[in-house]
JSON list of C-alpha atoms in Angstrom, two decimals:
[
{"chain": "A", "resi": 1, "resn": "MET", "atom": "CA", "xyz": [23.73, -40.54, 35.60]},
{"chain": "A", "resi": 2, "resn": "LYS", "atom": "CA", "xyz": [21.09, -37.84, 36.32]},
{"chain": "A", "resi": 3, "resn": "ASN", "atom": "CA", "xyz": [23.70, -35.22, 35.88]},
{"chain": "A", "resi": 4, "resn": "PHE", "atom": "CA", "xyz": [24.62, -36.71, 32.63]},
{"chain": "A", "resi": 5, "resn": "SER", "atom": "CA", "xyz": [21.03, -36.80, 31.37]},
{"chain": "A", "resi": 6, "resn": "TYR", "atom": "CA", "xyz": [20.53, -33.15, 32.57]},
{"chain": "A", "resi": 7, "resn": "LEU", "atom": "CA", "xyz": [23.52, -31.94, 30.49]},
{"chain": "A", "resi": 8, "resn": "ILE", "atom": "CA", "xyz": [22.14, -33.70, 27.41]},
{"chain": "A", "resi": 9, "resn": "LEU", "atom": "CA", "xyz": [18.74, -31.99, 27.98]},
{"chain": "A", "resi": 10, "resn": "VAL", "atom": "CA", "xyz": [20.45, -28.61, 28.29]},
{"chain": "A", "resi": 11, "resn": "PHE", "atom": "CA", "xyz": [22.44, -29.17, 25.15]},
{"chain": "A", "resi": 12, "resn": "LEU", "atom": "CA", "xyz": [19.31, -30.17, 23.07]},
{"chain": "A", "resi": 13, "resn": "LEU", "atom": "CA", "xyz": [17.47, -27.08, 24.44]},
{"chain": "A", "resi": 14, "resn": "GLY", "atom": "CA", "xyz": [20.33, -25.01, 23.35]},
{"chain": "A", "resi": 15, "resn": "ILE", "atom": "CA", "xyz": [20.37, -26.22, 19.77]},
{"chain": "A", "resi": 16, "resn": "PHE", "atom": "CA", "xyz": [16.41, -25.86, 19.62]},
{"chain": "A", "resi": 17, "resn": "CYS", "atom": "CA", "xyz": [16.65, -22.26, 20.92]},
{"chain": "A", "resi": 18, "resn": "GLY", "atom": "CA", "xyz": [19.45, -21.34, 18.56]},
{"chain": "A", "resi": 19, "resn": "GLN", "atom": "CA", "xyz": [17.17, -22.69, 15.65]},
{"chain": "A", "resi": 20, "resn": "LYS", "atom": "CA", "xyz": [14.28, -20.50, 16.66]},
{"chain": "A", "resi": 21, "resn": "LYS", "atom": "CA", "xyz": [16.56, -17.52, 16.92]},
{"chain": "A", "resi": 22, "resn": "GLU", "atom": "CA", "xyz": [17.79, -18.05, 13.40]},
{"chain": "A", "resi": 23, "resn": "THR", "atom": "CA", "xyz": [14.13, -18.36, 12.10]},
{"chain": "A", "resi": 24, "resn": "LYS", "atom": "CA", "xyz": [13.24, -15.09, 13.78]},
{"chain": "A", "resi": 25, "resn": "LYS", "atom": "CA", "xyz": [16.17, -13.36, 12.17]},
{"chain": "A", "resi": 26, "resn": "SER", "atom": "CA", "xyz": [15.16, -14.66, 8.73]},
{"chain": "A", "resi": 27, "resn": "GLU", "atom": "CA", "xyz": [11.43, -13.29, 9.45]},
{"chain": "A", "resi": 28, "resn": "VAL", "atom": "CA", "xyz": [12.58, -9.71, 9.73]},
{"chain": "A", "resi": 29, "resn": "VAL", "atom": "CA", "xyz": [14.76, -9.30, 6.63]},
{"chain": "A", "resi": 30, "resn": "LYS", "atom": "CA", "xyz": [14.44, -5.77, 5.45]},
{"chain": "A", "resi": 31, "resn": "VAL", "atom": "CA", "xyz": [12.88, -5.06, 2.11]},
{"chain": "A", "resi": 32, "resn": "GLU", "atom": "CA", "xyz": [14.70, -2.15, 0.57]},
{"chain": "A", "resi": 33, "resn": "LYS", "atom": "CA", "xyz": [12.15, -0.19, -1.55]},
{"chain": "A", "resi": 34, "resn": "LYS", "atom": "CA", "xyz": [10.88, 3.23, -1.61]},
{"chain": "A", "resi": 35, "resn": "LEU", "atom": "CA", "xyz": [7.15, 4.12, -1.91]},
{"chain": "A", "resi": 36, "resn": "ILE", "atom": "CA", "xyz": [5.10, 7.14, -2.23]},
{"chain": "A", "resi": 37, "resn": "PHE", "atom": "CA", "xyz": [1.81, 7.33, -0.05]},
{"chain": "A", "resi": 38, "resn": "LEU", "atom": "CA", "xyz": [-0.53, 9.95, -1.67]},
{"chain": "A", "resi": 39, "resn": "ILE", "atom": "CA", "xyz": [-3.05, 11.32, 0.88]},
{"chain": "A", "resi": 40, "resn": "ALA", "atom": "CA", "xyz": [-5.73, 13.96, 0.38]},
{"chain": "A", "resi": 41, "resn": "PRO", "atom": "CA", "xyz": [-5.28, 17.30, 2.27]},
{"chain": "A", "resi": 42, "resn": "LYS", "atom": "CA", "xyz": [-8.59, 16.56, 4.05]},
{"chain": "A", "resi": 43, "resn": "ASP", "atom": "CA", "xyz": [-10.58, 13.29, 4.78]},
{"chain": "A", "resi": 44, "resn": "PHE", "atom": "CA", "xyz": [-8.19, 10.70, 3.90]},
{"chain": "A", "resi": 45, "resn": "ARG", "atom": "CA", "xyz": [-9.17, 7.53, 5.65]},
{"chain": "A", "resi": 46, "resn": "ASP", "atom": "CA", "xyz": [-7.10, 6.99, 8.79]},
{"chain": "A", "resi": 47, "resn": "GLU", "atom": "CA", "xyz": [-6.88, 3.24, 8.82]},
{"chain": "A", "resi": 48, "resn": "GLU", "atom": "CA", "xyz": [-6.03, 3.11, 5.14]},
{"chain": "A", "resi": 49, "resn": "PHE", "atom": "CA", "xyz": [-2.99, 5.19, 5.75]},
{"chain": "A", "resi": 50, "resn": "LYS", "atom": "CA", "xyz": [-1.77, 4.06, 9.19]},
{"chain": "A", "resi": 51, "resn": "ILE", "atom": "CA", "xyz": [-2.23, 0.35, 9.04]},
{"chain": "A", "resi": 52, "resn": "PRO", "atom": "CA", "xyz": [-0.25, -0.08, 5.64]},
{"chain": "A", "resi": 53, "resn": "TYR", "atom": "CA", "xyz": [2.34, 2.66, 6.74]},
{"chain": "A", "resi": 54, "resn": "ASP", "atom": "CA", "xyz": [3.23, 0.94, 10.09]},
{"chain": "A", "resi": 55, "resn": "TYR", "atom": "CA", "xyz": [3.15, -2.63, 8.56]},
{"chain": "A", "resi": 56, "resn": "LEU", "atom": "CA", "xyz": [5.58, -1.60, 5.63]},
{"chain": "A", "resi": 57, "resn": "THR", "atom": "CA", "xyz": [7.89, 0.57, 7.46]},
{"chain": "A", "resi": 58, "resn": "ASN", "atom": "CA", "xyz": [8.30, -2.28, 9.92]},
{"chain": "A", "resi": 59, "resn": "TRP", "atom": "CA", "xyz": [9.80, -4.26, 7.09]},
{"chain": "A", "resi": 60, "resn": "GLY", "atom": "CA", "xyz": [12.27, -1.45, 6.38]},
{"chain": "A", "resi": 61, "resn": "ILE", "atom": "CA", "xyz": [10.44, 0.03, 3.40]},
{"chain": "A", "resi": 62, "resn": "LYS", "atom": "CA", "xyz": [10.94, 3.70, 3.10]},
{"chain": "A", "resi": 63, "resn": "ILE", "atom": "CA", "xyz": [7.69, 5.79, 2.62]},
{"chain": "A", "resi": 64, "resn": "THR", "atom": "CA", "xyz": [7.50, 9.37, 1.33]},
{"chain": "A", "resi": 65, "resn": "VAL", "atom": "CA", "xyz": [4.09, 10.96, 2.25]},
{"chain": "A", "resi": 66, "resn": "VAL", "atom": "CA", "xyz": [2.76, 13.20, -0.38]},
{"chain": "A", "resi": 67, "resn": "SER", "atom": "CA", "xyz": [-0.12, 15.51, -0.68]},
{"chain": "A", "resi": 68, "resn": "ALA", "atom": "CA", "xyz": [-1.29, 18.64, -2.64]},
{"chain": "A", "resi": 69, "resn": "GLU", "atom": "CA", "xyz": [0.43, 20.90, -0.11]},
{"chain": "A", "resi": 70, "resn": "THR", "atom": "CA", "xyz": [2.82, 20.24, 3.03]},
{"chain": "A", "resi": 71, "resn": "THR", "atom": "CA", "xyz": [0.37, 21.77, 5.42]},
{"chain": "A", "resi": 72, "resn": "GLU", "atom": "CA", "xyz": [-0.87, 19.24, 7.94]},
{"chain": "A", "resi": 73, "resn": "ALA", "atom": "CA", "xyz": [-3.46, 16.76, 6.47]},
{"chain": "A", "resi": 74, "resn": "ILE", "atom": "CA", "xyz": [-6.52, 15.67, 8.44]},
{"chain": "A", "resi": 75, "resn": "GLY", "atom": "CA", "xyz": [-8.03, 12.25, 8.22]},
{"chain": "A", "resi": 76, "resn": "MET", "atom": "CA", "xyz": [-11.67, 11.45, 8.56]},
{"chain": "A", "resi": 77, "resn": "LEU", "atom": "CA", "xyz": [-11.38, 10.24, 12.08]},
{"chain": "A", "resi": 78, "resn": "GLY", "atom": "CA", "xyz": [-9.09, 13.08, 13.07]},
{"chain": "A", "resi": 79, "resn": "MET", "atom": "CA", "xyz": [-5.61, 11.75, 12.41]},
{"chain": "A", "resi": 80, "resn": "LYS", "atom": "CA", "xyz": [-3.10, 14.41, 11.61]},
{"chain": "A", "resi": 81, "resn": "VAL", "atom": "CA", "xyz": [-0.25, 13.74, 9.03]},
{"chain": "A", "resi": 82, "resn": "LYS", "atom": "CA", "xyz": [2.40, 16.18, 7.93]},
{"chain": "A", "resi": 83, "resn": "PRO", "atom": "CA", "xyz": [3.30, 15.45, 4.34]},
{"chain": "A", "resi": 84, "resn": "ASP", "atom": "CA", "xyz": [6.98, 15.12, 3.41]},
{"chain": "A", "resi": 85, "resn": "ILE", "atom": "CA", "xyz": [6.61, 16.84, 0.13]},
{"chain": "A", "resi": 86, "resn": "SER", "atom": "CA", "xyz": [4.08, 18.54, -2.05]},
{"chain": "A", "resi": 87, "resn": "LEU", "atom": "CA", "xyz": [2.86, 16.87, -5.21]},
{"chain": "A", "resi": 88, "resn": "ASP", "atom": "CA", "xyz": [4.19, 19.54, -7.42]},
{"chain": "A", "resi": 89, "resn": "ASN", "atom": "CA", "xyz": [7.76, 19.07, -6.01]},
{"chain": "A", "resi": 90, "resn": "LEU", "atom": "CA", "xyz": [7.74, 15.16, -6.15]},
{"chain": "A", "resi": 91, "resn": "ASP", "atom": "CA", "xyz": [10.57, 13.41, -8.22]},
{"chain": "A", "resi": 92, "resn": "TYR", "atom": "CA", "xyz": [8.41, 10.35, -8.71]},
{"chain": "A", "resi": 93, "resn": "LYS", "atom": "CA", "xyz": [10.80, 8.40, -11.01]},
{"chain": "A", "resi": 94, "resn": "ASN", "atom": "CA", "xyz": [13.13, 7.34, -8.15]},
{"chain": "A", "resi": 95, "resn": "TYR", "atom": "CA", "xyz": [10.43, 5.21, -6.44]},
{"chain": "A", "resi": 96, "resn": "ASP", "atom": "CA", "xyz": [9.36, 1.61, -6.56]},
{"chain": "A", "resi": 97, "resn": "GLY", "atom": "CA", "xyz": [5.58, 2.07, -6.02]},
{"chain": "A", "resi": 98, "resn": "PHE", "atom": "CA", "xyz": [2.80, 4.59, -5.84]},
{"chain": "A", "resi": 99, "resn": "ILE", "atom": "CA", "xyz": [0.21, 4.07, -3.26]},
{"chain": "A", "resi": 100, "resn": "LEU", "atom": "CA", "xyz": [-3.08, 6.01, -3.21]},
{"chain": "A", "resi": 101, "resn": "ILE", "atom": "CA", "xyz": [-4.80, 6.22, 0.03]},
{"chain": "A", "resi": 102, "resn": "GLY", "atom": "CA", "xyz": [-8.57, 6.36, 0.11]},
{"chain": "A", "resi": 103, "resn": "GLY", "atom": "CA", "xyz": [-11.37, 8.12, 2.01]},
{"chain": "A", "resi": 104, "resn": "ALA", "atom": "CA", "xyz": [-13.97, 10.54, 1.06]},
{"chain": "A", "resi": 105, "resn": "GLY", "atom": "CA", "xyz": [-11.14, 13.12, 0.45]},
{"chain": "A", "resi": 106, "resn": "SER", "atom": "CA", "xyz": [-9.56, 10.82, -2.27]},
{"chain": "A", "resi": 107, "resn": "VAL", "atom": "CA", "xyz": [-12.12, 12.31, -4.69]},
{"chain": "A", "resi": 108, "resn": "PHE", "atom": "CA", "xyz": [-9.77, 15.40, -4.63]},
{"chain": "A", "resi": 109, "resn": "TYR", "atom": "CA", "xyz": [-7.36, 13.48, -6.96]},
{"chain": "A", "resi": 110, "resn": "TRP", "atom": "CA", "xyz": [-9.84, 11.81, -9.38]},
{"chain": "A", "resi": 111, "resn": "ASN", "atom": "CA", "xyz": [-9.20, 14.39, -12.19]},
{"chain": "A", "resi": 112, "resn": "ASN", "atom": "CA", "xyz": [-5.79, 15.63, -11.17]},
{"chain": "A", "resi": 113, "resn": "LYS", "atom": "CA", "xyz": [-3.69, 15.39, -14.32]},
{"chain": "A", "resi": 114, "resn": "LYS", "atom": "CA", "xyz": [-0.34, 15.28, -12.44]},
{"chain": "A", "resi": 115, "resn": "VAL", "atom": "CA", "xyz": [-1.66, 12.22, -10.51]},
{"chain": "A", "resi": 116, "resn": "TRP", "atom": "CA", "xyz": [-2.64, 10.72, -13.87]},
{"chain": "A", "resi": 117, "resn": "GLU", "atom": "CA", "xyz": [0.82, 11.30, -15.24]},
{"chain": "A", "resi": 118, "resn": "ILE", "atom": "CA", "xyz": [2.43, 9.58, -12.29]},
{"chain": "A", "resi": 119, "resn": "CYS", "atom": "CA", "xyz": [-0.02, 6.56, -12.50]},
{"chain": "A", "resi": 120, "resn": "GLN", "atom": "CA", "xyz": [0.70, 6.25, -16.26]},
{"chain": "A", "resi": 121, "resn": "TYR", "atom": "CA", "xyz": [4.37, 6.30, -15.67]},
{"chain": "A", "resi": 122, "resn": "PHE", "atom": "CA", "xyz": [4.37, 3.52, -13.05]},
{"chain": "A", "resi": 123, "resn": "ASN", "atom": "CA", "xyz": [2.12, 1.46, -15.15]},
{"chain": "A", "resi": 124, "resn": "GLU", "atom": "CA", "xyz": [4.18, 1.85, -18.32]},
{"chain": "A", "resi": 125, "resn": "ASN", "atom": "CA", "xyz": [7.38, 0.86, -16.52]},
{"chain": "A", "resi": 126, "resn": "LYS", "atom": "CA", "xyz": [5.67, -2.12, -14.75]},
{"chain": "A", "resi": 127, "resn": "LYS", "atom": "CA", "xyz": [6.12, -0.46, -11.32]},
{"chain": "A", "resi": 128, "resn": "LEU", "atom": "CA", "xyz": [3.74, -1.15, -8.50]},
{"chain": "A", "resi": 129, "resn": "LEU", "atom": "CA", "xyz": [0.52, 0.92, -8.45]},
{"chain": "A", "resi": 130, "resn": "ALA", "atom": "CA", "xyz": [-1.84, 0.44, -5.45]},
{"chain": "A", "resi": 131, "resn": "ALA", "atom": "CA", "xyz": [-5.04, 2.17, -4.35]},
{"chain": "A", "resi": 132, "resn": "ILE", "atom": "CA", "xyz": [-7.67, 1.62, -1.78]},
{"chain": "A", "resi": 133, "resn": "CYS", "atom": "CA", "xyz": [-11.43, 2.45, -1.10]},
{"chain": "A", "resi": 134, "resn": "LEU", "atom": "CA", "xyz": [-12.43, 5.21, -3.54]},
{"chain": "A", "resi": 135, "resn": "ALA", "atom": "CA", "xyz": [-8.83, 6.05, -4.69]},
{"chain": "A", "resi": 136, "resn": "PRO", "atom": "CA", "xyz": [-8.98, 3.32, -7.23]},
{"chain": "A", "resi": 137, "resn": "ILE", "atom": "CA", "xyz": [-11.18, 5.69, -9.35]},
{"chain": "A", "resi": 138, "resn": "THR", "atom": "CA", "xyz": [-8.19, 7.88, -9.91]},
{"chain": "A", "resi": 139, "resn": "LEU", "atom": "CA", "xyz": [-6.47, 4.80, -11.55]},
{"chain": "A", "resi": 140, "resn": "VAL", "atom": "CA", "xyz": [-9.58, 4.24, -13.71]},
{"chain": "A", "resi": 141, "resn": "LYS", "atom": "CA", "xyz": [-9.68, 7.90, -14.93]},
{"chain": "A", "resi": 142, "resn": "SER", "atom": "CA", "xyz": [-5.91, 7.89, -15.67]},
{"chain": "A", "resi": 143, "resn": "GLY", "atom": "CA", "xyz": [-6.48, 4.95, -18.08]},
{"chain": "A", "resi": 144, "resn": "VAL", "atom": "CA", "xyz": [-4.25, 2.43, -16.48]},
{"chain": "A", "resi": 145, "resn": "LEU", "atom": "CA", "xyz": [-7.07, -0.02, -15.43]},
{"chain": "A", "resi": 146, "resn": "SER", "atom": "CA", "xyz": [-8.72, -0.27, -18.96]},
{"chain": "A", "resi": 147, "resn": "GLN", "atom": "CA", "xyz": [-9.56, -3.99, -19.52]},
{"chain": "A", "resi": 148, "resn": "ARG", "atom": "CA", "xyz": [-8.29, -5.03, -16.25]},
{"chain": "A", "resi": 149, "resn": "LYS", "atom": "CA", "xyz": [-9.55, -6.31, -13.03]},
{"chain": "A", "resi": 150, "resn": "ALA", "atom": "CA", "xyz": [-9.82, -4.31, -9.78]},
{"chain": "A", "resi": 151, "resn": "THR", "atom": "CA", "xyz": [-12.09, -3.51, -6.86]},
{"chain": "A", "resi": 152, "resn": "CYS", "atom": "CA", "xyz": [-13.12, -0.24, -4.82]},
{"chain": "A", "resi": 153, "resn": "PHE", "atom": "CA", "xyz": [-15.47, 0.89, -2.24]},
{"chain": "A", "resi": 154, "resn": "LYS", "atom": "CA", "xyz": [-18.92, -0.31, -3.43]},
{"chain": "A", "resi": 155, "resn": "ASP", "atom": "CA", "xyz": [-20.34, 3.04, -4.38]},
{"chain": "A", "resi": 156, "resn": "LYS", "atom": "CA", "xyz": [-22.74, 3.69, -7.13]},
{"chain": "A", "resi": 157, "resn": "ARG", "atom": "CA", "xyz": [-20.78, 6.43, -8.85]},
{"chain": "A", "resi": 158, "resn": "ALA", "atom": "CA", "xyz": [-17.59, 4.36, -8.36]},
{"chain": "A", "resi": 159, "resn": "LEU", "atom": "CA", "xyz": [-19.20, 1.27, -10.04]},
{"chain": "A", "resi": 160, "resn": "GLU", "atom": "CA", "xyz": [-20.37, 3.65, -12.96]},
{"chain": "A", "resi": 161, "resn": "GLU", "atom": "CA", "xyz": [-16.82, 4.81, -13.52]},
{"chain": "A", "resi": 162, "resn": "PHE", "atom": "CA", "xyz": [-15.58, 1.17, -13.71]},
{"chain": "A", "resi": 163, "resn": "GLN", "atom": "CA", "xyz": [-18.29, 0.33, -16.20]},
{"chain": "A", "resi": 164, "resn": "ASN", "atom": "CA", "xyz": [-17.61, 3.44, -18.34]},
{"chain": "A", "resi": 165, "resn": "ALA", "atom": "CA", "xyz": [-13.80, 2.71, -18.54]},
{"chain": "A", "resi": 166, "resn": "ASN", "atom": "CA", "xyz": [-14.31, -0.99, -19.42]},
{"chain": "A", "resi": 167, "resn": "VAL", "atom": "CA", "xyz": [-12.63, -2.20, -15.98]},
{"chain": "A", "resi": 168, "resn": "GLU", "atom": "CA", "xyz": [-13.87, -5.45, -14.52]},
{"chain": "A", "resi": 169, "resn": "TYR", "atom": "CA", "xyz": [-15.21, -4.96, -10.99]},
{"chain": "A", "resi": 170, "resn": "LEU", "atom": "CA", "xyz": [-14.61, -7.75, -8.56]},
{"chain": "A", "resi": 171, "resn": "ASP", "atom": "CA", "xyz": [-16.49, -7.94, -5.31]},
{"chain": "A", "resi": 172, "resn": "LYS", "atom": "CA", "xyz": [-13.45, -8.68, -3.21]},
{"chain": "A", "resi": 173, "resn": "GLU", "atom": "CA", "xyz": [-11.43, -6.96, -0.36]},
{"chain": "A", "resi": 174, "resn": "VAL", "atom": "CA", "xyz": [-8.24, -7.07, -2.40]},
{"chain": "A", "resi": 175, "resn": "VAL", "atom": "CA", "xyz": [-7.54, -7.73, -6.20]},
{"chain": "A", "resi": 176, "resn": "VAL", "atom": "CA", "xyz": [-4.06, -8.09, -7.63]},
{"chain": "A", "resi": 177, "resn": "ASP", "atom": "CA", "xyz": [-3.84, -7.71, -11.57]},
{"chain": "A", "resi": 178, "resn": "HIS", "atom": "CA", "xyz": [-0.15, -7.78, -12.42]},
{"chain": "A", "resi": 179, "resn": "ASN", "atom": "CA", "xyz": [1.41, -4.59, -11.14]},
{"chain": "A", "resi": 180, "resn": "ILE", "atom": "CA", "xyz": [-1.79, -2.99, -9.85]},
{"chain": "A", "resi": 181, "resn": "ILE", "atom": "CA", "xyz": [-3.27, -3.86, -6.51]},
{"chain": "A", "resi": 182, "resn": "THR", "atom": "CA", "xyz": [-6.74, -2.52, -5.28]},
{"chain": "A", "resi": 183, "resn": "ALA", "atom": "CA", "xyz": [-8.67, -2.86, -2.09]},
{"chain": "A", "resi": 184, "resn": "ASN", "atom": "CA", "xyz": [-12.11, -1.94, -1.27]},
{"chain": "A", "resi": 185, "resn": "GLY", "atom": "CA", "xyz": [-11.97, -0.16, 2.17]},
{"chain": "A", "resi": 186, "resn": "PRO", "atom": "CA", "xyz": [-10.46, 0.19, 5.68]},
{"chain": "A", "resi": 187, "resn": "GLN", "atom": "CA", "xyz": [-11.54, -3.19, 6.73]},
{"chain": "A", "resi": 188, "resn": "ALA", "atom": "CA", "xyz": [-9.04, -4.47, 3.94]},
{"chain": "A", "resi": 189, "resn": "ALA", "atom": "CA", "xyz": [-6.21, -2.26, 4.98]},
{"chain": "A", "resi": 190, "resn": "GLU", "atom": "CA", "xyz": [-4.11, -5.01, 6.50]},
{"chain": "A", "resi": 191, "resn": "LYS", "atom": "CA", "xyz": [-4.61, -7.46, 3.59]},
{"chain": "A", "resi": 192, "resn": "PHE", "atom": "CA", "xyz": [-3.82, -4.38, 1.31]},
{"chain": "A", "resi": 193, "resn": "ALA", "atom": "CA", "xyz": [-0.52, -3.97, 3.08]},
{"chain": "A", "resi": 194, "resn": "LYS", "atom": "CA", "xyz": [0.42, -7.58, 2.87]},
{"chain": "A", "resi": 195, "resn": "ALA", "atom": "CA", "xyz": [-0.30, -7.62, -0.89]},
{"chain": "A", "resi": 196, "resn": "ILE", "atom": "CA", "xyz": [1.86, -4.76, -1.40]},
{"chain": "A", "resi": 197, "resn": "LEU", "atom": "CA", "xyz": [4.83, -6.36, 0.76]},
{"chain": "A", "resi": 198, "resn": "ASP", "atom": "CA", "xyz": [4.32, -9.67, -1.23]},
{"chain": "A", "resi": 199, "resn": "TYR", "atom": "CA", "xyz": [4.74, -7.70, -4.58]},
{"chain": "A", "resi": 200, "resn": "LEU", "atom": "CA", "xyz": [7.70, -5.88, -3.49]},
{"chain": "A", "resi": 201, "resn": "LYS", "atom": "CA", "xyz": [9.44, -9.12, -2.35]},
{"chain": "A", "resi": 202, "resn": "LYS", "atom": "CA", "xyz": [8.89, -10.69, -5.63]},
{"chain": "A", "resi": 203, "resn": "TYR", "atom": "CA", "xyz": [9.93, -7.65, -7.78]}
]
């Protein structure tokens, strides 16, 4: 009788373990999307690049790192990243999303007309646009955030840009307004990454 009870227990454990394995498989279903990560040549914010990059590539998302040049970019905390392609050589229409990484160096792109053009293309085609820290100001200046809600690093100049462009500033870590996702700094990097993933899973 003891042997019979033992066999039943083993059988039930086998079923339970099998169910757990199936759940794990479903959790790691790959998301077949392609994103552009735009970083400044100098002083991009390390965590705002690394945390979303690692998180999203773990889900199978393909990321192309872009900068003004293909020479090694240096983060504010010393991280070194070799861009895959220069901004001028980027064929951006083949991607599902355009992600602007922040940091003090993101000011470099605030008035970049090529970046504005890319932002406008993604917005007009209802594709994902996302920016973190000071990078949302590039979205503001490109015109895609007019009469919409967003957040950014709480800087006096940045808030003035929001006000002047008729953008509603929300004092939150992450704001999602249709196809545009914004975040306010490095402490929000993981939430930013998760919001990007959630959007890509839906669309």
